[in-house]
C-alpha cells in the first residue's frame, strides 16, 4: 500500500487544529488503498499547538510531529516536513483549513494518472482592491524578470511525488522561495482549482514585513535582471550626460562662458546620487543572499521529533 504524507506547517494554530484534524480524518477515511501519515511541523508556536499535537500523537499512530527550535517561517517549515516525510507522495497544506481537505481525493487521482506535481490555483482571493492589485503587479513583475514560469495564486497546497520531494530537499538554500523552486524542478505538472475559505480560527501569521521579504526573495533568488537594470540605467544616464556635455561645450563656443544653472546642476547631482544608491541597494540584496548562504548553516534546528524513540 502506498503511503501519503500530509505535511502541515503550524505556527500558533491551537484554535484550528481540532477542526483540521477532524476534517482530515473524514477525508482519509473515505479513501481506501492508501496509508496516510500526518506530519505536523511546529514552527516555534507560542501557544498550545505542541501540546495538542502530543495528544493526537498519543491516540493516533498516523500522527507525527517535528518541533523546530524556534520560528523559522513557513518556507523552512515545509522543508523540514519534506525532509522527514516517509510517503511515496507528499501533500502540503495550511493548518487553517483555507485549503479544503477534500481536494486531496482529486489530487491523488491525478497522481495515479502519472502527474508528479499536482498543484492548486486559488480562484478567489480575499482582501482589498489594493492587495489584489499589488499581488497582480508583483506576479507580472516576477514573470517578466525570471526565466521560470511562476504560477500566480498557486499556493503551497499541492501533491508532490517522491521524485519532486527529493529534488526540493536537495536544494538546501536558506532563503527559500518555494514557489519558484516548484517550477524550477520541472516534472509533470497538473493544475487544479479551489476556492479559498476564510481562516476557520486564529489570525493570519503574515506581517507586512514578511510579505515584503518574500517578495524581494522571490525576485532576487530567481533573477539577475535587477542587477542588469542598474547597469542599463547607468549607461542611459551617462549617455544623456555626455550629450548635455557636448551641448554645453558648443554653447561656450557660441555664447561665451556662462555662470547660470545652479538649479540644473543640483538636480543632476541628486538624480545621480539616487541612481547610485538604488544600484548599491540592488547589489546589496544579492550580496546579503550570498552572505547568508555561504555561512552554510543548517536551514532549521529541531527541538523534538515525535518518533525519535521508535
Ligand atoms: N506558518 C508557519 N510559520 C510561520 C507562519 C505561518 O508555519 O512563520 C503556517 C501557518 O500555521 C499556516 C500556514 O503557514 O498553516 C499559512 O499561514 P497563514 O494562514 O497565516 O497565511 P495566509 O493564509 O494568511 O497566507
Ligand atoms: Mg491562511
CSV table of C-alpha atoms and ligand atoms in Angstrom, one decimal:
chain,number,residue,atom,x,y,z
A,1,UNK,CA,0.0,0.0,0.0
A,2,UNK,CA,1.3,3.4,-0.9
A,3,UNK,CA,1.9,5.9,1.9
A,4,UNK,CA,0.9,9.5,1.6
A,5,UNK,CA,2.4,12.1,3.9
A,6,UNK,CA,0.3,15.2,4.7
A,7,UNK,CA,2.7,18.0,5.8
A,8,UNK,CA,1.1,20.8,7.8
A,9,UNK,CA,3.3,23.7,9.0
A,10,UNK,CA,1.8,25.1,12.2
A,11,UNK,CA,2.5,28.4,13.8
A,12,UNK,CA,0.2,29.2,16.8
A,13,UNK,CA,-2.6,27.1,15.4
A,14,UNK,CA,-4.1,25.7,18.6
A,15,UNK,CA,-7.5,27.1,17.6
A,16,UNK,CA,-7.8,25.4,14.3
A,17,UNK,CA,-6.1,22.1,14.9
A,18,UNK,CA,-9.2,20.2,16.2
A,19,UNK,CA,-11.2,21.2,13.2
A,20,UNK,CA,-8.4,20.4,10.8
A,21,UNK,CA,-7.7,17.0,12.4
A,22,UNK,CA,-11.3,16.1,12.3
A,23,UNK,CA,-11.7,17.0,8.6
A,24,UNK,CA,-8.5,15.3,7.7
A,25,UNK,CA,-9.8,12.1,9.3
A,26,UNK,CA,-13.1,12.3,7.4
A,27,UNK,CA,-11.3,12.7,4.1
A,28,UNK,CA,-8.7,10.0,4.7
A,29,UNK,CA,-11.3,7.5,5.9
A,30,UNK,CA,-13.1,7.9,2.6
A,31,UNK,CA,-10.0,6.9,0.7
A,32,UNK,CA,-9.1,3.3,0.6
A,33,UNK,CA,-6.0,1.7,-0.8
A,34,UNK,CA,-3.7,4.3,0.8
A,35,UNK,CA,-2.0,4.7,4.1
A,36,UNK,CA,-1.7,8.2,5.5
A,37,UNK,CA,0.7,9.9,7.8
A,38,UNK,CA,0.0,13.4,9.2
A,39,UNK,CA,3.3,15.2,9.7
A,40,UNK,CA,2.9,18.4,11.6
A,41,UNK,CA,5.7,20.9,11.8
A,42,UNK,CA,5.5,23.0,14.8
A,43,UNK,CA,7.2,26.2,13.7
A,44,UNK,CA,8.1,27.7,17.2
A,45,UNK,CA,4.5,28.2,18.2
A,46,UNK,CA,4.0,30.1,21.5
A,47,UNK,CA,0.6,28.7,22.2
A,48,UNK,CA,-0.6,25.1,23.0
A,49,UNK,CA,0.0,23.8,19.5
A,50,UNK,CA,2.7,21.4,20.5
A,51,UNK,CA,0.7,20.1,23.4
A,52,UNK,CA,-2.3,19.4,21.1
A,53,UNK,CA,0.0,17.6,18.7
A,54,UNK,CA,1.3,15.4,21.6
A,55,UNK,CA,-2.2,14.4,22.4
A,56,UNK,CA,-3.0,13.5,18.8
A,57,UNK,CA,0.2,11.5,18.6
A,58,UNK,CA,-0.8,9.6,21.8
A,59,UNK,CA,-4.1,8.4,20.3
A,60,UNK,CA,-3.3,8.1,16.6
A,61,UNK,CA,-0.3,6.2,15.1
A,62,UNK,CA,-0.6,8.1,11.9
A,63,UNK,CA,0.3,11.4,13.6
A,64,UNK,CA,4.0,12.5,13.7
A,65,UNK,CA,5.4,15.9,14.5
A,66,UNK,CA,8.6,17.8,14.3
A,67,UNK,CA,9.1,20.6,16.8
A,68,UNK,CA,11.5,23.2,15.5
A,69,UNK,CA,13.7,25.1,17.9
A,70,UNK,CA,12.1,28.5,17.1
A,71,UNK,CA,10.0,30.1,14.4
A,72,UNK,CA,11.8,29.6,11.1
A,73,UNK,CA,8.9,30.7,8.8
A,74,UNK,CA,6.6,28.6,6.7
A,75,UNK,CA,9.0,28.0,3.8
A,76,UNK,CA,11.6,26.4,6.1
A,77,UNK,CA,8.9,24.6,8.0
A,78,UNK,CA,7.8,22.9,4.7
A,79,UNK,CA,11.4,21.9,4.0
A,80,UNK,CA,11.7,20.3,7.5
A,81,UNK,CA,8.4,18.4,6.8
A,82,UNK,CA,9.7,17.2,3.4
A,83,UNK,CA,13.0,16.1,5.0
A,84,UNK,CA,11.2,13.8,7.4
A,85,UNK,CA,8.2,12.7,5.2
A,86,UNK,CA,8.2,9.0,4.6
A,87,UNK,CA,5.5,8.9,2.0
A,88,UNK,CA,5.6,7.9,-1.7
A,89,UNK,CA,3.9,11.3,-2.2
A,90,UNK,CA,3.6,14.3,0.0
A,91,UNK,CA,0.7,16.8,0.3
A,92,UNK,CA,1.4,20.2,1.7
A,93,UNK,CA,-1.4,22.2,3.2
A,94,UNK,CA,-2.1,25.0,5.6
A,95,UNK,CA,-3.4,24.3,9.1
A,96,UNK,CA,-6.2,26.9,8.9
A,97,UNK,CA,-8.5,24.9,6.5
A,98,UNK,CA,-8.1,27.5,3.8
A,99,UNK,CA,-7.0,24.6,1.8
A,100,UNK,CA,-10.1,22.3,1.5
A,101,UNK,CA,-9.0,18.8,2.6
A,102,UNK,CA,-11.4,17.1,0.3
A,103,UNK,CA,-9.3,18.3,-2.7
A,104,UNK,CA,-6.9,15.6,-1.6
A,105,UNK,CA,-9.1,12.9,-3.2
A,106,UNK,CA,-8.8,14.6,-6.6
A,107,UNK,CA,-5.1,15.2,-6.1
A,108,UNK,CA,-4.4,11.6,-5.5
A,109,UNK,CA,-6.5,10.7,-8.6
A,110,UNK,CA,-4.2,12.8,-10.8
A,111,UNK,CA,-1.1,11.5,-9.1
A,112,UNK,CA,-2.3,8.0,-10.0
A,113,UNK,CA,-2.7,9.2,-13.6
A,114,UNK,CA,1.0,9.9,-13.7
A,115,UNK,CA,1.4,13.5,-12.7
A,116,UNK,CA,4.2,14.3,-10.3
A,117,UNK,CA,3.3,17.8,-9.1
A,118,UNK,CA,-0.5,18.4,-8.7
A,119,UNK,CA,-0.8,22.0,-7.7
A,120,UNK,CA,-3.8,24.1,-6.9
A,121,UNK,CA,-4.7,27.6,-8.0
A,122,UNK,CA,-6.9,29.7,-5.8
A,123,UNK,CA,-9.9,31.1,-7.6
A,124,UNK,CA,-10.8,33.9,-5.2
A,125,UNK,CA,-8.6,36.0,-3.1
A,126,UNK,CA,-9.8,37.7,0.0
A,127,UNK,CA,-8.6,41.2,0.5
A,128,UNK,CA,-8.9,44.7,-0.5
A,129,UNK,CA,-8.6,46.0,-4.1
A,130,UNK,CA,-5.1,47.2,-3.1
A,131,UNK,CA,-3.8,43.8,-2.0
A,132,UNK,CA,-5.3,42.2,-5.2
A,133,UNK,CA,-3.7,44.9,-7.4
A,134,UNK,CA,-0.3,44.7,-5.7
A,135,UNK,CA,-0.3,40.9,-6.0
A,136,UNK,CA,-1.2,41.0,-9.7
A,137,UNK,CA,1.5,43.6,-10.3
A,138,UNK,CA,4.0,41.6,-8.3
A,139,UNK,CA,3.4,38.4,-10.2
A,140,UNK,CA,3.6,40.2,-13.5
A,141,UNK,CA,7.0,41.7,-12.5
A,142,UNK,CA,8.4,38.4,-11.3
A,143,UNK,CA,7.3,36.8,-14.5
A,144,UNK,CA,8.9,39.4,-16.6
A,145,UNK,CA,12.2,39.0,-14.7
A,146,UNK,CA,12.5,35.3,-14.3
A,147,UNK,CA,13.1,32.5,-16.7
A,148,UNK,CA,10.9,30.0,-14.9
A,149,UNK,CA,7.2,30.3,-15.1
A,150,UNK,CA,5.7,31.3,-11.8
A,151,UNK,CA,2.0,30.4,-11.4
A,152,UNK,CA,0.1,33.3,-9.9
A,153,UNK,CA,-2.2,32.4,-7.0
A,154,UNK,CA,-0.7,28.9,-6.9
A,155,UNK,CA,-0.1,28.4,-3.3
A,156,UNK,CA,1.6,25.7,-1.4
A,157,UNK,CA,-1.4,23.4,-1.4
A,158,UNK,CA,-0.2,20.6,-3.6
A,159,UNK,CA,0.7,17.0,-4.0
A,160,UNK,CA,4.3,16.1,-4.8
A,161,UNK,CA,5.6,12.8,-5.9
A,162,UNK,CA,8.6,11.4,-4.1
A,163,UNK,CA,10.8,12.5,-7.1
A,164,UNK,CA,9.8,16.1,-6.5
A,165,UNK,CA,10.3,15.9,-2.8
A,166,UNK,CA,13.8,14.5,-3.2
A,167,UNK,CA,14.5,17.3,-5.7
A,168,UNK,CA,13.2,20.0,-3.4
A,169,UNK,CA,15.1,18.7,-0.3
A,170,UNK,CA,18.3,18.5,-2.3
A,171,UNK,CA,18.1,22.3,-2.6
A,172,UNK,CA,19.4,23.5,0.7
A,173,UNK,CA,19.2,27.3,0.3
A,174,UNK,CA,18.1,29.0,3.4
A,175,UNK,CA,16.3,32.0,1.9
A,176,UNK,CA,13.8,29.8,0.1
A,177,UNK,CA,11.2,30.9,-2.3
A,178,UNK,CA,9.4,27.6,-2.7
A,179,UNK,CA,7.1,28.9,-5.4
A,180,UNK,CA,10.0,29.5,-7.8
A,181,UNK,CA,11.5,26.1,-6.8
A,182,UNK,CA,8.4,24.2,-7.8
A,183,UNK,CA,8.6,25.4,-11.3
A,184,UNK,CA,12.4,25.1,-11.4
A,185,UNK,CA,12.4,21.4,-10.6
A,186,UNK,CA,10.1,20.7,-13.5
A,187,UNK,CA,8.4,17.2,-13.7
A,188,UNK,CA,4.9,16.6,-14.9
A,189,UNK,CA,2.5,19.2,-13.6
A,190,UNK,CA,-1.3,19.3,-13.3
A,191,UNK,CA,-3.3,22.3,-12.3
A,192,UNK,CA,-6.4,22.1,-10.1
A,193,UNK,CA,-8.5,25.0,-8.8
A,194,UNK,CA,-10.1,25.6,-5.5
A,195,UNK,CA,-12.0,28.3,-3.7
A,196,UNK,CA,-10.3,29.5,-0.6
A,197,UNK,CA,-12.3,29.6,2.5
A,198,UNK,CA,-11.9,32.1,5.3
A,199,UNK,CA,-9.5,31.1,8.0
A,200,UNK,CA,-11.6,29.0,10.5
A,201,UNK,CA,-10.0,30.5,13.5
A,202,UNK,CA,-6.9,32.4,14.6
A,203,UNK,CA,-5.2,35.1,12.7
A,204,UNK,CA,-3.1,35.2,9.6
A,205,UNK,CA,0.6,34.8,10.6
A,206,UNK,CA,2.0,37.0,7.9
A,207,UNK,CA,3.2,40.5,8.7
A,208,UNK,CA,3.7,43.1,6.0
A,209,UNK,CA,7.5,43.0,6.6
A,210,UNK,CA,7.5,39.2,6.0
A,211,UNK,CA,5.5,39.6,2.8
A,212,UNK,CA,7.9,42.3,1.5
A,213,UNK,CA,10.8,39.9,2.3
A,214,UNK,CA,9.2,37.1,0.5
A,215,UNK,CA,8.5,39.3,-2.5
A,216,UNK,CA,12.1,40.5,-2.6
A,217,UNK,CA,13.4,36.9,-2.1
A,218,UNK,CA,11.2,35.9,-5.0
A,219,UNK,CA,12.8,38.2,-7.4
A,220,UNK,CA,16.4,38.1,-6.2
A,221,UNK,CA,16.6,34.3,-5.8
A,222,UNK,CA,15.4,33.6,-9.4
A,223,UNK,CA,16.6,36.5,-11.4
A,224,UNK,CA,19.6,38.6,-12.0
A,225,UNK,CA,17.6,41.1,-14.0
A,226,UNK,CA,17.6,43.8,-11.3
A,227,UNK,CA,21.4,43.7,-11.4
A,228,UNK,CA,21.2,44.4,-15.1
A,229,UNK,CA,18.6,47.1,-14.6
A,230,UNK,CA,21.1,49.2,-12.6
A,231,UNK,CA,23.8,48.9,-15.3
A,232,UNK,CA,21.3,49.8,-18.0
A,233,UNK,CA,20.1,52.9,-16.1
A,234,UNK,CA,23.7,53.8,-15.5
A,235,UNK,CA,24.5,53.6,-19.2
A,236,UNK,CA,21.5,55.6,-20.3
A,237,UNK,CA,22.1,58.3,-17.8
A,238,UNK,CA,25.8,58.5,-18.8
A,239,UNK,CA,24.8,58.9,-22.4
A,240,UNK,CA,22.4,61.7,-21.6
A,241,UNK,CA,25.0,63.4,-19.5
A,242,UNK,CA,27.5,63.1,-22.4
A,243,UNK,CA,25.1,64.7,-24.8
A,244,UNK,CA,24.5,67.6,-22.4
A,245,UNK,CA,28.2,68.0,-22.0
A,246,UNK,CA,28.6,68.3,-25.8
A,247,UNK,CA,25.8,70.9,-25.9
A,248,UNK,CA,27.4,72.9,-23.1
A,249,UNK,CA,30.8,72.9,-24.8
A,250,UNK,CA,29.2,74.1,-28.0
A,251,UNK,CA,27.3,76.8,-26.1
A,252,UNK,CA,30.5,78.1,-24.6
A,253,UNK,CA,32.0,78.4,-28.1
A,254,UNK,CA,29.0,80.2,-29.4
A,255,UNK,CA,27.8,82.3,-26.4
A,256,UNK,CA,31.0,82.5,-24.3
A,257,UNK,CA,31.3,81.3,-20.6
A,258,UNK,CA,28.1,81.0,-18.6
A,259,UNK,CA,27.5,81.0,-14.8
A,260,UNK,CA,23.8,80.3,-14.5
A,261,UNK,CA,22.5,76.8,-14.0
A,262,UNK,CA,22.9,76.0,-10.3
A,263,UNK,CA,19.4,74.5,-10.3
A,264,UNK,CA,20.1,72.0,-13.1
A,265,UNK,CA,23.4,71.2,-11.6
A,266,UNK,CA,21.8,70.3,-8.2
A,267,UNK,CA,19.1,68.2,-9.8
A,268,UNK,CA,21.7,66.4,-11.8
A,269,UNK,CA,23.8,65.6,-8.8
A,270,UNK,CA,20.8,64.5,-6.7
A,271,UNK,CA,19.5,62.3,-9.5
A,272,UNK,CA,22.8,60.6,-10.0
A,273,UNK,CA,23.1,60.1,-6.2
A,274,UNK,CA,19.7,58.5,-6.2
A,275,UNK,CA,20.6,56.1,-9.0
A,276,UNK,CA,23.8,55.1,-7.4
A,277,UNK,CA,22.1,54.4,-4.1
A,278,UNK,CA,19.5,52.2,-5.9
A,279,UNK,CA,22.2,50.3,-7.7
A,280,UNK,CA,24.1,49.8,-4.5
A,281,UNK,CA,20.9,48.6,-2.8
A,282,UNK,CA,20.3,46.0,-5.5
A,283,UNK,CA,23.9,44.8,-5.3
A,284,UNK,CA,23.4,44.7,-1.5
A,285,UNK,CA,20.3,42.4,-1.8
A,286,UNK,CA,22.3,39.9,-3.8
A,287,UNK,CA,25.4,40.2,-1.6
A,288,UNK,CA,23.3,39.6,1.5
A,289,UNK,CA,21.9,36.4,-0.1
A,290,UNK,CA,25.4,35.3,-0.8
A,291,UNK,CA,26.4,36.1,2.8
A,292,UNK,CA,23.6,34.1,4.3
A,293,UNK,CA,24.1,31.1,2.0
A,294,UNK,CA,27.9,31.0,2.4
A,295,UNK,CA,27.6,30.7,6.2
A,296,UNK,CA,26.3,27.2,5.3
A,297,UNK,CA,24.2,26.9,8.4
A,298,UNK,CA,21.5,24.2,8.7
A,299,UNK,CA,18.2,25.7,7.5
A,300,UNK,CA,16.5,24.8,10.7
A,301,UNK,CA,17.1,23.2,14.1
A,302,UNK,CA,14.9,20.6,15.7
A,303,UNK,CA,13.9,20.5,19.3
A,304,UNK,CA,12.0,17.3,19.3
A,305,UNK,CA,10.7,14.7,16.9
A,306,UNK,CA,7.7,12.6,17.8
A,307,UNK,CA,9.1,9.3,16.7
A,308,UNK,CA,12.7,9.7,17.9
A,309,UNK,CA,12.4,6.7,20.1
A,310,UNK,CA,10.7,4.3,17.7
B,1,LIG,N1,3.0,29.3,9.2
B,1,LIG,C1,4.2,28.7,9.7
B,1,LIG,N2,5.2,29.6,10.1
B,1,LIG,C2,5.1,30.9,10.1
B,1,LIG,C3,3.9,31.5,9.5
B,1,LIG,C4,2.9,30.6,9.1
B,1,LIG,O1,4.4,27.5,9.8
B,1,LIG,O2,6.0,31.6,10.4
B,1,LIG,C5,2.0,28.4,8.8
B,1,LIG,C6,0.6,28.6,9.4
B,1,LIG,O3,0.5,28.0,10.6
B,1,LIG,C7,-0.4,28.1,8.4
B,1,LIG,C8,0.4,28.4,7.1
B,1,LIG,O4,1.7,28.6,7.4
B,1,LIG,O5,-0.5,26.7,8.5
B,1,LIG,C9,-0.2,29.6,6.4
B,1,LIG,O6,-0.2,30.7,7.3
B,1,LIG,P1,-1.4,31.7,7.3
B,1,LIG,O7,-2.7,31.0,7.2
B,1,LIG,O8,-1.2,32.6,8.5
B,1,LIG,O9,-1.1,32.5,5.9
B,1,LIG,P2,-2.2,33.1,4.9
B,1,LIG,O10,-3.2,32.0,4.7
B,1,LIG,O11,-2.8,34.3,5.6
B,1,LIG,O12,-1.4,33.4,3.7
B,2,LIG,MG1,-4.2,31.0,5.9
